[in-house]
Coordinates of C-alpha atoms (C1' of nucleotides) in Angstrom, one line a residue:
Chain X
M12 CA 20.2 -80.5 193.7
V13 CA 22.1 -80.9 196.8
A14 CA 24.7 -83.4 197.3
T15 CA 24.1 -86.8 198.9
P16 CA 26.2 -88.7 200.5
E17 CA 26.4 -91.3 197.6
S18 CA 27.4 -88.1 195.1
V19 CA 30.1 -86.8 196.9
G20 CA 33.4 -86.8 195.3
A21 CA 31.7 -87.5 192.1
V22 CA 34.0 -86.1 189.4
T23 CA 32.1 -83.7 187.0
A24 CA 33.1 -84.2 183.5
P25 CA 35.1 -81.8 181.2
T26 CA 32.8 -79.1 181.0
S27 CA 31.8 -77.5 177.6
R28 CA 29.3 -74.8 177.7
M29 CA 26.3 -75.5 180.0
S30 CA 22.8 -74.1 180.6
A31 CA 22.3 -71.3 183.5
D32 CA 20.5 -73.8 185.3
A33 CA 22.5 -76.9 185.2
R34 CA 25.7 -74.7 186.1
R35 CA 24.2 -73.1 188.9
A36 CA 23.0 -76.9 190.2
Q37 CA 26.7 -78.0 189.2
L38 CA 28.2 -75.3 191.4
I39 CA 26.2 -75.3 194.5
D40 CA 26.6 -79.2 194.6
I41 CA 30.2 -78.8 194.7
G42 CA 29.6 -76.0 197.3
W43 CA 28.3 -78.6 199.4
D44 CA 30.7 -80.9 199.2
L45 CA 33.4 -78.8 200.1
L46 CA 31.6 -77.5 202.7
Q47 CA 31.5 -80.7 204.6
E48 CA 35.1 -80.8 204.9
R49 CA 35.5 -77.0 206.0
P50 CA 33.4 -74.0 207.1
I51 CA 32.9 -71.4 204.8
H52 CA 35.7 -69.2 205.6
E53 CA 38.5 -71.3 204.9
L54 CA 36.7 -72.3 201.2
A55 CA 38.4 -70.4 198.5
L56 CA 36.3 -70.4 195.3
D57 CA 39.6 -71.0 193.6
E58 CA 38.5 -74.4 194.6
V59 CA 34.8 -74.6 194.0
A60 CA 35.9 -73.5 190.4
A61 CA 38.9 -75.7 189.7
R62 CA 36.6 -78.5 190.7
A63 CA 34.1 -77.6 188.1
G64 CA 36.6 -76.9 185.5
I65 CA 35.6 -73.6 185.0
S66 CA 37.1 -70.0 185.9
R67 CA 36.7 -68.4 189.1
T68 CA 35.0 -65.7 187.0
L69 CA 32.2 -67.6 186.0
L70 CA 31.3 -68.2 189.5
F71 CA 30.9 -64.7 189.8
H72 CA 28.9 -64.2 187.3
Y73 CA 26.5 -66.7 188.6
F74 CA 26.8 -66.0 192.2
P75 CA 27.8 -61.9 192.9
T76 CA 29.6 -62.7 196.0
K77 CA 30.6 -65.3 198.2
A78 CA 28.2 -64.8 200.9
D79 CA 25.8 -64.7 197.8
F80 CA 27.2 -68.5 197.0
Y81 CA 27.1 -69.5 200.5
V82 CA 23.8 -68.7 201.1
A83 CA 22.6 -70.6 198.1
V84 CA 24.3 -73.5 199.3
V85 CA 22.9 -73.6 202.2
T86 CA 19.4 -72.8 201.3
A87 CA 19.5 -75.6 198.8
A88 CA 20.7 -78.0 201.4
S89 CA 18.0 -76.6 203.7
D90 CA 15.2 -77.5 201.1
H91 CA 16.8 -81.0 200.8
L92 CA 17.4 -81.8 204.4
L93 CA 14.4 -80.0 206.3
R94 CA 11.6 -81.2 203.9
P95 CA 8.5 -81.0 206.0
P96 CA 7.6 -84.2 207.4
R97 CA 4.4 -85.8 206.4
V98 CA 2.3 -87.1 209.0
P99 CA -0.9 -89.3 208.8
D100 CA -4.3 -87.8 209.7
D101 CA -5.7 -91.3 210.5
A102 CA -3.1 -92.3 213.8
A103 CA -3.8 -91.2 217.2
P104 CA -1.9 -87.9 218.3
L105 CA 0.6 -90.2 220.7
E106 CA 1.3 -92.4 217.0
R107 CA 1.7 -89.0 215.2
I108 CA 4.4 -87.7 217.5
R109 CA 6.0 -90.8 217.0
R110 CA 6.1 -90.8 214.0
L111 CA 7.7 -87.5 213.6
V112 CA 10.4 -88.3 216.2
E113 CA 11.4 -91.4 214.2
G114 CA 11.4 -89.7 211.1
F115 CA 14.1 -87.1 212.7
V116 CA 16.1 -89.6 214.2
R117 CA 16.1 -91.4 210.7
L118 CA 17.3 -88.1 209.1
V119 CA 19.9 -87.7 211.4
E120 CA 21.3 -91.5 211.0
R121 CA 21.3 -91.2 207.4
N122 CA 22.8 -87.8 207.1
R123 CA 24.9 -86.7 210.2
A124 CA 27.4 -85.2 208.9
S125 CA 25.0 -83.1 206.6
Y126 CA 22.9 -82.4 209.3
T127 CA 25.5 -80.9 211.4
T128 CA 27.2 -79.0 208.5
L129 CA 23.8 -77.5 208.0
V130 CA 23.0 -76.4 211.9
R131 CA 26.2 -75.2 212.4
A132 CA 26.2 -72.9 209.7
A133 CA 23.4 -71.2 211.3
G134 CA 25.7 -69.7 213.2
G135 CA 29.0 -68.9 211.3
G136 CA 27.6 -67.7 208.0
D137 CA 25.5 -65.1 206.8
Q138 CA 22.9 -63.2 208.4
R139 CA 20.5 -64.6 205.7
V140 CA 21.8 -68.0 206.7
V141 CA 21.0 -67.3 210.4
D142 CA 17.1 -66.2 209.4
L143 CA 16.5 -69.2 207.0
I144 CA 17.6 -71.7 209.8
A145 CA 15.7 -69.9 212.4
S146 CA 12.4 -69.6 210.1
T147 CA 12.8 -73.2 209.2
R148 CA 12.5 -73.9 212.8
D149 CA 9.3 -71.7 213.2
A150 CA 7.8 -73.4 210.4
L151 CA 8.1 -77.1 212.4
V152 CA 6.6 -75.8 215.8
P153 CA 2.9 -75.9 214.0
R154 CA 3.5 -79.0 212.5
W155 CA 4.5 -80.9 215.8
L156 CA 1.2 -79.0 217.4
D157 CA -1.0 -80.0 214.8
A158 CA 0.4 -83.8 215.2
A159 CA -0.3 -83.6 218.6
G160 CA -3.9 -82.3 218.2
D161 CA -2.8 -79.0 219.8
P162 CA -3.0 -76.8 217.0
D163 CA -4.1 -73.4 218.9
V164 CA -1.8 -72.9 222.0
G165 CA -0.7 -69.8 223.4
P166 CA 2.6 -67.9 223.0
L167 CA 4.2 -70.0 226.0
A168 CA 3.5 -73.4 224.1
H169 CA 5.0 -72.0 221.0
L170 CA 8.0 -70.6 222.5
V171 CA 8.9 -73.9 224.6
V172 CA 8.3 -76.4 221.8
R173 CA 10.4 -74.3 219.7
G174 CA 13.0 -74.3 222.3
W175 CA 12.3 -78.3 222.9
L176 CA 12.6 -78.9 219.0
V177 CA 16.1 -77.4 219.5
G178 CA 16.9 -79.6 222.2
M179 CA 16.1 -82.7 220.6
E180 CA 18.2 -81.8 217.8
E181 CA 21.1 -81.5 219.9
T182 CA 20.3 -84.7 221.7
V183 CA 20.0 -86.7 218.5
L184 CA 23.0 -85.1 216.8
T185 CA 24.9 -86.3 220.3
W186 CA 23.4 -89.6 220.7
D187 CA 25.7 -92.4 220.8
P188 CA 23.9 -95.5 219.7
Q189 CA 26.5 -97.5 222.0
Q190 CA 25.4 -96.0 224.8
V191 CA 21.7 -95.5 224.6
P192 CA 19.4 -97.9 222.9
R193 CA 17.8 -96.4 219.5
E194 CA 14.3 -97.4 220.8
A195 CA 15.0 -96.1 224.4
L196 CA 15.5 -92.5 223.0
V197 CA 12.5 -92.6 220.7
D198 CA 10.3 -93.5 223.7
H199 CA 11.9 -90.9 225.6
L200 CA 11.5 -87.9 223.2
V201 CA 8.0 -88.9 222.5
A202 CA 7.0 -88.9 226.1
S203 CA 9.3 -85.9 226.3
F204 CA 7.5 -83.7 223.9
L205 CA 3.8 -84.8 225.1
A206 CA 5.2 -83.5 228.7
E207 CA 6.5 -80.7 227.3
L208 CA 3.1 -79.9 225.8
A209 CA 1.2 -80.8 228.7
L210 CA 3.2 -78.5 230.9
A211 CA 2.6 -75.7 228.7
T212 CA -1.1 -75.9 228.4
D213 CA -2.8 -78.4 230.7
P214 CA -0.3 -80.0 233.6
E215 CA -3.1 -82.1 234.5
R216 CA -2.3 -84.1 231.4
L217 CA 1.0 -84.7 233.2
V218 CA -0.6 -88.3 234.7
E219 CA -1.3 -89.4 231.6
V220 CA 1.9 -89.2 230.1
A221 CA 3.3 -90.7 233.1
D222 CA 0.7 -93.7 232.3
T223 CA 2.1 -94.0 228.8
R224 CA 5.7 -95.0 230.4
R225 CA 4.5 -97.7 232.6
Chain F
M8 CA 39.3 -59.6 230.6
V9 CA 36.0 -59.6 228.4
A10 CA 34.2 -56.2 227.6
T11 CA 31.2 -56.0 229.2
P12 CA 28.4 -53.8 227.6
E13 CA 29.3 -50.7 229.1
S14 CA 33.1 -50.9 228.1
V15 CA 32.0 -51.6 224.7
G16 CA 33.2 -48.8 222.4
A17 CA 35.4 -47.4 225.2
V18 CA 38.7 -45.6 223.2
T19 CA 41.9 -47.0 224.5
A20 CA 44.5 -44.2 225.1
P21 CA 47.4 -43.8 222.2
T22 CA 49.3 -46.7 223.3
S23 CA 53.2 -46.5 224.7
R24 CA 54.7 -50.1 225.4
M25 CA 52.5 -51.9 227.6
S26 CA 53.2 -55.3 229.1
A27 CA 52.4 -58.5 227.4
D28 CA 49.8 -59.5 229.5
A29 CA 48.3 -56.0 229.1
R30 CA 48.4 -56.0 225.2
R31 CA 46.7 -59.5 225.1
A32 CA 43.8 -58.3 227.1
Q33 CA 43.4 -55.0 225.2
L34 CA 43.0 -56.9 222.2
I35 CA 40.8 -59.8 223.3
D36 CA 38.5 -56.9 224.7
I37 CA 38.5 -55.0 221.2
G38 CA 38.3 -58.4 219.8
W39 CA 35.0 -59.4 221.8
D40 CA 33.6 -55.7 221.1
L41 CA 34.1 -56.1 217.1
L42 CA 32.8 -59.7 217.2
Q43 CA 29.3 -58.5 218.5
E44 CA 28.9 -56.7 215.4
R45 CA 30.0 -59.0 212.7
P46 CA 31.1 -62.5 212.4
I47 CA 34.7 -63.7 212.3
H48 CA 35.0 -64.1 208.7
E49 CA 34.1 -59.9 208.2
L50 CA 36.4 -59.2 210.8
A51 CA 39.8 -57.8 209.3
L52 CA 43.0 -57.5 212.0
D53 CA 43.6 -54.5 210.3
E54 CA 40.6 -53.0 212.1
V55 CA 41.9 -54.7 215.7
A56 CA 45.0 -53.5 215.2
A57 CA 43.7 -49.8 214.4
R58 CA 41.4 -49.6 217.4
A59 CA 44.4 -50.7 219.7
G60 CA 46.6 -48.2 217.9
I61 CA 49.0 -50.8 216.9
S62 CA 50.5 -52.0 213.8
R63 CA 48.8 -55.4 212.5
T64 CA 52.3 -57.2 213.1
L65 CA 52.0 -56.8 216.6
L66 CA 48.4 -58.6 217.0
F67 CA 50.5 -61.7 215.1
H68 CA 53.2 -61.3 217.6
Y69 CA 50.4 -62.1 220.2
F70 CA 48.4 -64.4 218.3
P71 CA 50.3 -66.7 215.6
T72 CA 47.0 -66.8 213.1
K73 CA 43.7 -65.2 213.3
A74 CA 42.1 -68.3 214.0
D75 CA 44.0 -68.1 217.3
F76 CA 43.1 -64.8 217.9
Y77 CA 39.3 -65.8 217.6
V78 CA 39.5 -68.4 220.1
A79 CA 41.5 -66.7 222.5
V80 CA 38.3 -64.2 222.2
V81 CA 35.8 -66.3 222.3
T82 CA 37.5 -68.8 225.3
A83 CA 37.9 -65.2 227.3
A84 CA 34.2 -64.3 226.7
S85 CA 33.4 -68.0 227.4
D86 CA 35.1 -68.0 231.0
H87 CA 33.2 -64.5 231.7
L88 CA 29.5 -65.3 230.6
L89 CA 29.5 -69.4 231.2
R90 CA 30.9 -69.0 234.7
P91 CA 29.9 -72.3 236.3
P92 CA 26.8 -71.1 238.4
R93 CA 26.6 -71.3 242.5
V94 CA 23.8 -73.3 243.9
P95 CA 23.3 -73.1 247.9
D96 CA 23.4 -76.8 249.3
D97 CA 20.5 -75.8 252.4
A98 CA 17.8 -75.7 249.3
A99 CA 15.7 -78.2 248.4
P100 CA 16.3 -79.5 244.9
L101 CA 12.8 -77.9 243.5
E102 CA 14.3 -74.7 245.0
R103 CA 17.6 -75.3 243.7
I104 CA 16.8 -76.0 240.3
R105 CA 14.4 -72.8 240.6
R106 CA 17.9 -70.8 241.0
L107 CA 19.7 -72.4 238.5
V108 CA 17.0 -71.4 236.0
E109 CA 16.4 -68.0 237.3
G110 CA 20.5 -67.4 237.1
F111 CA 20.2 -68.3 233.3
V112 CA 17.4 -66.2 232.6
R113 CA 19.2 -63.2 234.3
L114 CA 22.2 -63.7 232.7
V115 CA 20.5 -63.8 229.5
E116 CA 18.4 -60.6 230.2
R117 CA 21.8 -59.0 230.9
N118 CA 23.9 -60.1 228.2
R119 CA 21.6 -61.0 225.5
A120 CA 23.5 -59.7 222.7
S121 CA 26.8 -60.9 224.1
Y122 CA 25.4 -64.4 224.5
T123 CA 23.9 -64.7 220.9
T124 CA 27.4 -63.8 219.6
L125 CA 29.1 -66.6 222.0
V126 CA 26.6 -69.4 221.1
R127 CA 27.0 -68.4 217.4
A128 CA 30.6 -69.1 217.4
A129 CA 30.1 -72.3 218.2
G130 CA 29.1 -72.7 214.5
G131 CA 31.0 -70.6 212.7
G132 CA 34.5 -70.8 213.8
D133 CA 37.3 -73.0 214.6
Q134 CA 36.9 -76.2 215.5
R135 CA 38.7 -75.6 219.1
V136 CA 35.6 -73.2 219.5
V137 CA 32.9 -76.0 218.5
D138 CA 34.9 -78.4 220.9
L139 CA 34.9 -75.6 224.0
I140 CA 31.2 -74.9 223.9
A141 CA 30.5 -78.5 223.7
S142 CA 32.7 -78.9 226.6
T143 CA 31.5 -76.4 228.4
R144 CA 28.0 -77.4 227.9
D145 CA 29.0 -81.2 228.9
A146 CA 30.5 -79.7 232.3
L147 CA 27.1 -77.9 233.1
V148 CA 25.2 -81.5 233.0
P149 CA 26.3 -82.6 236.5
R150 CA 25.7 -79.4 238.1
W151 CA 22.4 -79.7 237.0
L152 CA 22.3 -83.0 238.5
D153 CA 23.6 -82.7 241.5
A154 CA 21.4 -79.4 241.9
A155 CA 18.1 -81.9 241.4
G156 CA 19.6 -84.6 244.0
D157 CA 20.2 -86.9 241.1
P158 CA 24.1 -87.2 240.7
D159 CA 24.2 -90.4 239.5
V160 CA 21.9 -91.2 236.4
G161 CA 22.1 -93.2 233.4
P162 CA 23.3 -92.5 229.9
L163 CA 20.0 -91.3 228.9
A164 CA 19.7 -89.2 231.5
H165 CA 22.9 -87.4 230.5
L166 CA 22.2 -87.2 227.0
V167 CA 18.7 -85.7 227.4
V168 CA 19.6 -83.1 230.1
R169 CA 22.0 -82.1 227.7
G170 CA 19.5 -81.7 225.0
W171 CA 17.0 -80.1 227.2
L172 CA 20.1 -77.3 228.6
V173 CA 20.6 -76.5 224.6
G174 CA 16.6 -76.5 224.4
M175 CA 16.4 -74.0 227.2
E176 CA 19.2 -71.6 225.7
E177 CA 17.5 -71.3 222.5
T178 CA 14.0 -71.0 224.3
V179 CA 15.3 -68.2 226.8
L180 CA 17.0 -66.3 223.9
T181 CA 14.1 -66.0 221.7
W182 CA 11.9 -65.5 224.4
D183 CA 10.0 -61.7 224.0
P184 CA 9.0 -60.6 227.4
Q185 CA 6.0 -58.5 225.8
Q186 CA 4.2 -62.2 224.8
V187 CA 5.1 -64.8 227.8
P188 CA 5.7 -63.0 231.6
R189 CA 8.8 -63.7 232.8
E190 CA 7.3 -65.8 235.7
A191 CA 5.7 -68.0 233.5
L192 CA 8.6 -68.8 231.6
V193 CA 10.5 -69.8 234.9
D194 CA 8.1 -71.6 236.1
H195 CA 7.4 -73.6 232.9
L196 CA 11.1 -74.3 233.1
V197 CA 11.5 -75.5 236.0
A198 CA 8.7 -77.9 235.6
S199 CA 9.7 -79.1 232.3
F200 CA 13.5 -79.9 233.8
L201 CA 12.0 -81.8 236.7
A202 CA 9.7 -83.9 234.1
E203 CA 12.7 -84.3 231.9
L204 CA 14.7 -85.6 234.4
A205 CA 11.8 -87.6 235.9
L206 CA 10.9 -89.2 232.6
A207 CA 14.4 -90.3 231.8
T208 CA 15.0 -91.9 235.5
D209 CA 11.6 -92.8 237.3
P210 CA 8.6 -92.2 235.1
E211 CA 6.5 -92.2 238.5
R212 CA 7.9 -89.0 239.7
L213 CA 5.8 -87.4 236.9
V214 CA 2.9 -87.0 239.1
E215 CA 4.4 -85.1 241.5
V216 CA 6.2 -82.8 239.0
A217 CA 2.1 -82.5 238.1
D218 CA 1.6 -81.4 241.8
T219 CA 3.9 -78.5 241.9
R220 CA 1.9 -76.9 239.2
R221 CA -1.5 -76.9 240.7
Chain C
dT2 C1' 24.2 -71.7 154.8
dA3 C1' 25.3 -67.1 156.3
dG4 C1' 24.6 -63.7 159.6
dC5 C1' 23.2 -61.5 164.1
dG6 C1' 22.3 -61.4 168.7
dT7 C1' 22.7 -63.1 172.9
dT8 C1' 24.8 -65.7 176.7
dA9 C1' 28.3 -68.5 178.6
dT10 C1' 33.1 -68.2 179.4
dT11 C1' 37.6 -66.2 180.0
dG12 C1' 42.4 -63.7 181.3
dA13 C1' 43.9 -59.7 183.1
dC14 C1' 44.0 -56.4 186.7
dA15 C1' 42.9 -54.4 191.2
dG16 C1' 42.0 -54.0 196.2
dA17 C1' 42.1 -56.0 200.4
dT18 C1' 43.8 -59.2 204.1
dG19 C1' 46.5 -63.1 206.4
dC20 C1' 51.1 -63.9 207.4
dT21 C1' 56.7 -63.2 207.3
dC22 C1' 61.1 -61.3 208.2
dA23 C1' 64.7 -59.0 209.6
dA24 C1' 65.6 -54.7 212.2
dC25 C1' 64.7 -50.8 216.1
dA26 C1' 63.6 -49.2 220.3
dA27 C1' 62.2 -49.3 225.1
dC28 C1' 63.0 -51.5 229.6
dG29 C1' 65.7 -54.0 233.4
dC30 C1' 69.5 -55.2 235.6
dA31 C1' 74.4 -56.2 236.3
Chain T
dT13 C1' 77.0 -47.3 231.4
dG14 C1' 76.6 -51.3 228.9
dC15 C1' 74.0 -55.3 227.4
dG16 C1' 70.2 -58.6 226.9
dT17 C1' 65.2 -59.0 226.7
dT18 C1' 61.2 -57.7 224.6
dG19 C1' 57.7 -55.0 223.2
dT20 C1' 57.3 -52.8 218.1
dT21 C1' 57.3 -51.7 213.4
dG22 C1' 57.5 -51.1 208.3
dA23 C1' 58.3 -54.1 204.3
dG24 C1' 57.2 -57.6 201.2
dC25 C1' 54.9 -61.8 199.8
dA26 C1' 51.0 -64.9 198.7
dT27 C1' 46.4 -65.6 198.7
dC28 C1' 41.5 -64.6 197.7
dT29 C1' 37.8 -61.5 196.6
dG30 C1' 35.7 -59.0 193.0
dT31 C1' 35.6 -55.9 188.3
dC32 C1' 36.1 -55.4 183.5
dA33 C1' 36.3 -55.6 178.9
dA34 C1' 36.9 -59.1 175.4
dT35 C1' 35.8 -63.8 173.1
dA36 C1' 33.4 -67.8 171.5
dA37 C1' 29.8 -70.7 171.7
dC38 C1' 24.9 -71.6 170.6
dG39 C1' 19.9 -70.4 168.8
dC40 C1' 17.5 -68.0 165.8
dT41 C1' 16.0 -65.8 161.5
dA42 C1' 16.8 -64.7 156.4

DNA sequence: TAGCGTTATTGACAGATGCTCAACAACGCA
DNA sequence: TGCGTTGTTGAGCATCTGTCAATAACGCTA
């Protein structure tokens, strides 16, 4: 279980003997909280242990190395934040894409700090974390293609849709609602995705995309 | 001076007394080489000093903390790799954008490992590095807008062009020339940028973009 | 309830690393 | 030749990761 914003700073009760699973979960929870405040190399395991009210040795009992601990924390956060979105089958492609965009914007609105921490972890940390984020992104591509009604596209479309997703991530993360209205952002992202996909598969369809914008 | 792929592993001569500037450059050079192999938190300053043939103390003389050293290394690499591209004024917008895309693809082709190291540094390291990469990207946006002949656009266009640039970065970095021909990639990116910009400013122009693809 | 195996838990220790301090030595200049 | 500037270093301190052997709490069975 990963810390949600509500549980941040929750003081854990003075610890007696805990079950292995509960202890692991507690430590990961604390690790995630602390990782919001500072990057991994500035985080001492002493502090994690202290917050849990246990000795540092016990931490090493559950996670052989600091890197292992780090990977466990980021993996848990990834499971929590990047849960694959559900798209209703009955809606039209345009509507399904809009739902996906809406879902992501909402996710960032609710967990901006956590999400930033997570994607930044993709860079600095362990190779396993880099791979984790990369494979999570890879897994996202077919979902968006399915939603668009274009499941079977060539390698170029796969490649650029993946890039588009990363670009959208950056766009939404740097988005300032004061400068750009929420609806304008969502509208643009939907049209942008359709245009990108059309360009990579069937350029004639671009005209249709233009139509949806008038 | 940042290490180019050619200078990697160059053994520096046994050191006598060096000028401050030369020593700094040498240390940054070595730091960059080592940063290609492993992330910053796995890099011991002992090793940097050993490669330079000096004591660890001297390293601290030039860079007060390890973080300072890291920032200096990444900054130097950024200056070298992200040098602002030159665009000829005489060409048409379409051609100028193509030049920019070509330039970036070529940059990645020549320095894939270095570039990956650099953008990954944006995540793991110091806050100053995060800011550096962010401001470098910000500075890139007006250049692309100028090239497209649309210097004065609204905040939405700024935002999405910035996102598009990050997406393109990801696309080119994960691009596998075996699966997608170089020309197809470049063609797509050019059209994609124009479509993105058109969507954010003047949707009617999308039709023109479609024309350039037939 | 007593005994016993399992395992959660810990204190003490070792090795590595970031960083400080005071002193030395090479160089330029009057 | 002498002197100030500065490039350079070894020794030492504090912190942090990781190890090891021992302890104590718990569940299970007789």
